[in-house]
Short mmCIF file of C-alpha atoms in Angstrom, two decimals:
data_model
loop_
_atom_site.label_atom_id
_atom_site.label_comp_id
_atom_site.label_asym_id
_atom_site.label_seq_id
_atom_site.Cartn_x
_atom_site.Cartn_y
_atom_site.Cartn_z
CA UNK A 102 0.00 0.00 0.00
CA UNK A 103 2.84 2.40 0.82
CA UNK A 104 4.57 1.86 -2.51
CA UNK A 105 1.31 2.39 -4.42
CA UNK A 106 0.61 5.65 -2.57
CA UNK A 107 4.18 6.79 -3.26
CA UNK A 108 3.84 6.15 -7.00
CA UNK A 109 0.42 7.80 -7.04
CA UNK A 110 1.88 10.88 -5.36
CA UNK A 111 4.78 11.06 -7.82
CA UNK A 112 2.48 10.64 -10.84
CA UNK A 113 0.10 13.33 -9.59
CA UNK A 114 2.96 15.73 -8.87
CA UNK A 115 4.46 15.16 -12.33
CA UNK A 116 1.08 15.73 -13.97
CA UNK A 117 0.62 19.03 -12.12
CA UNK A 118 4.16 20.19 -12.92
CA UNK A 119 3.63 19.31 -16.59
CA UNK A 120 0.45 21.41 -16.66
CA UNK A 121 2.31 24.32 -15.07
CA UNK A 122 5.22 24.11 -17.55
CA UNK A 123 2.77 23.86 -20.47
CA UNK A 124 1.08 27.08 -19.29
CA UNK A 125 4.43 28.88 -19.09
CA UNK A 126 5.68 27.77 -22.52
CA UNK A 127 2.57 27.69 -24.68
CA UNK A 128 0.01 29.70 -22.74
CA UNK A 129 -0.15 33.40 -22.00
CA UNK A 130 2.72 33.07 -19.57
CA UNK A 131 2.62 33.52 -15.85
CA UNK A 132 2.54 36.93 -14.24
CA UNK A 133 3.41 37.17 -10.58
CA UNK A 134 1.93 39.96 -8.47
CA UNK A 135 3.65 40.44 -5.11
CA UNK A 136 2.31 43.34 -3.01
CA UNK A 137 1.19 45.25 -6.09
CA UNK A 138 4.49 44.79 -7.95
CA UNK A 139 3.94 42.85 -11.14
CA UNK A 140 6.87 40.66 -12.12
CA UNK A 141 6.89 39.23 -15.61
CA UNK A 142 9.47 38.12 -18.10
CA UNK A 143 11.99 35.38 -17.33
CA UNK A 144 12.07 36.11 -13.59
CA UNK A 145 8.28 36.13 -13.49
CA UNK A 146 8.21 32.78 -15.28
CA UNK A 147 10.70 31.27 -12.84
CA UNK A 148 8.85 32.64 -9.82
CA UNK A 149 5.52 31.61 -11.33
CA UNK A 150 6.70 28.04 -11.88
CA UNK A 151 8.19 27.98 -8.37
CA UNK A 152 5.01 29.23 -6.70
CA UNK A 153 2.73 27.18 -8.94
CA UNK A 154 4.73 24.01 -8.33
CA UNK A 155 4.48 24.64 -4.58
CA UNK A 156 0.72 24.95 -4.91
CA UNK A 157 0.64 21.90 -7.16
CA UNK A 158 2.67 19.91 -4.61
CA UNK A 159 0.09 20.79 -1.96
CA UNK A 160 -2.68 19.82 -4.39
CA UNK A 161 -0.92 16.49 -5.05
CA UNK A 162 -0.74 15.73 -1.33
CA UNK A 163 -4.43 16.58 -0.97
CA UNK A 164 -5.38 14.39 -3.98
CA UNK A 165 -3.43 11.41 -2.62
CA UNK A 166 -4.99 11.89 0.82
CA UNK A 167 -8.48 12.02 -0.67
CA UNK A 168 -7.78 8.89 -2.76
CA UNK A 169 -6.63 6.96 0.31
CA UNK A 170 -9.60 8.23 2.34
CA UNK A 171 -12.06 7.20 -0.38
CA UNK A 172 -10.46 3.76 -0.66
CA UNK A 173 -10.87 3.19 3.08
CA UNK A 174 -14.39 4.61 2.99
CA UNK A 175 -15.56 2.37 0.15
CA UNK A 176 -13.95 -0.70 1.73
CA UNK A 177 -15.78 0.04 4.98
CA UNK A 178 -19.04 0.58 3.13
CA UNK A 179 -18.59 -2.79 1.42
CA UNK A 180 -18.21 -4.51 4.79
CA UNK A 181 -21.28 -2.69 6.10
CA UNK A 182 -23.24 -3.71 3.00
CA UNK A 183 -22.37 -7.39 3.44
CA UNK A 184 -23.40 -7.18 7.10
CA UNK A 185 -26.61 -5.41 6.14
CA UNK A 186 -27.46 -8.08 3.57
CA UNK A 187 -26.88 -10.82 6.17
CA UNK A 188 -29.12 -8.94 8.62
CA UNK A 189 -31.78 -8.52 5.92
CA UNK A 190 -31.68 -12.25 5.15
CA UNK A 191 -32.02 -13.05 8.87
CA UNK A 192 -34.99 -10.67 9.22
CA UNK A 193 -36.68 -12.20 6.17
CA UNK A 194 -36.22 -15.71 7.56
CA UNK A 195 -37.60 -14.64 10.93
CA UNK A 196 -40.60 -13.00 9.23
CA UNK A 197 -41.37 -16.14 7.21
CA UNK A 198 -40.77 -18.66 10.03
CA UNK A 199 -44.27 -18.36 11.63
CA UNK A 200 -45.73 -19.36 8.28
CA UNK A 201 -43.47 -22.41 8.22
CA UNK A 202 -44.53 -23.61 11.68
CA UNK A 203 -46.75 -26.48 10.40
CA UNK A 204 -43.88 -27.72 8.21
CA UNK A 205 -41.45 -27.45 11.13
CA UNK A 206 -43.80 -29.50 13.34
CA UNK A 207 -43.92 -32.31 10.76
CA UNK A 208 -40.11 -32.22 10.35
CA UNK A 209 -39.69 -32.28 14.14
CA UNK A 210 -41.94 -35.34 14.51
CA UNK A 211 -40.08 -37.15 11.72
CA UNK A 212 -36.73 -36.27 13.34
CA UNK A 213 -37.92 -37.52 16.76
CA UNK A 214 -39.19 -40.84 15.32
CA UNK A 215 -36.03 -41.37 13.28
CA UNK A 216 -33.76 -40.76 16.32
CA UNK A 217 -35.85 -43.13 18.44
CA UNK A 218 -35.53 -45.89 15.80
CA UNK A 219 -31.78 -45.37 15.54
CA UNK A 220 -31.44 -45.54 19.33
CA UNK A 221 -33.40 -48.84 19.41
CA UNK A 222 -31.21 -50.31 16.65
CA UNK A 223 -28.07 -49.21 18.49
CA UNK A 224 -29.28 -50.79 21.77
CA UNK A 225 -30.23 -54.02 19.93
CA UNK A 226 -26.78 -54.25 18.35
CA UNK A 227 -25.06 -53.67 21.71
CA UNK A 228 -27.15 -56.42 23.38
CA UNK A 229 -26.43 -58.86 20.56
CA UNK A 230 -22.69 -58.59 21.06
#
C-alpha cells in the first residue's frame, strides 16, 4: 500500500508540474503579483513556476490523501453492506418462520421418530454382542 501511494503521489505531482510548464511555454505566460508589484518576463516565469509548483505539490498531497480516504471509505461501506445483507436475510427468515410452523412440526416429529428408531437399533446391536 505504501509503494502504491508513493507512486500515485509522484504521478500526480508530475502531472501538475507538466500542466504548469505547459502554461508557461505555450500559454499566456505567468505573471506574478507580489504586493502590487507585477513581475513578468523570465524572472516572473521562474517565480511563477516555483510558486505554482508549490501549490501543485500541496494539491498532489491533498489528492493522494483524498484517494486513500475514499479507498478506506468504500472498503468500509462494502463490509457494512455485506453485514446489512446478512441482517436482511435473517430478518426475512424470521418473518417467514411463523408461516413455516406447520412444516417445522412435521419435520420435528419425523426427526424424533427417526432418532428413536436409531437408538433402538443401536441398543439391539449392543445387546447382541
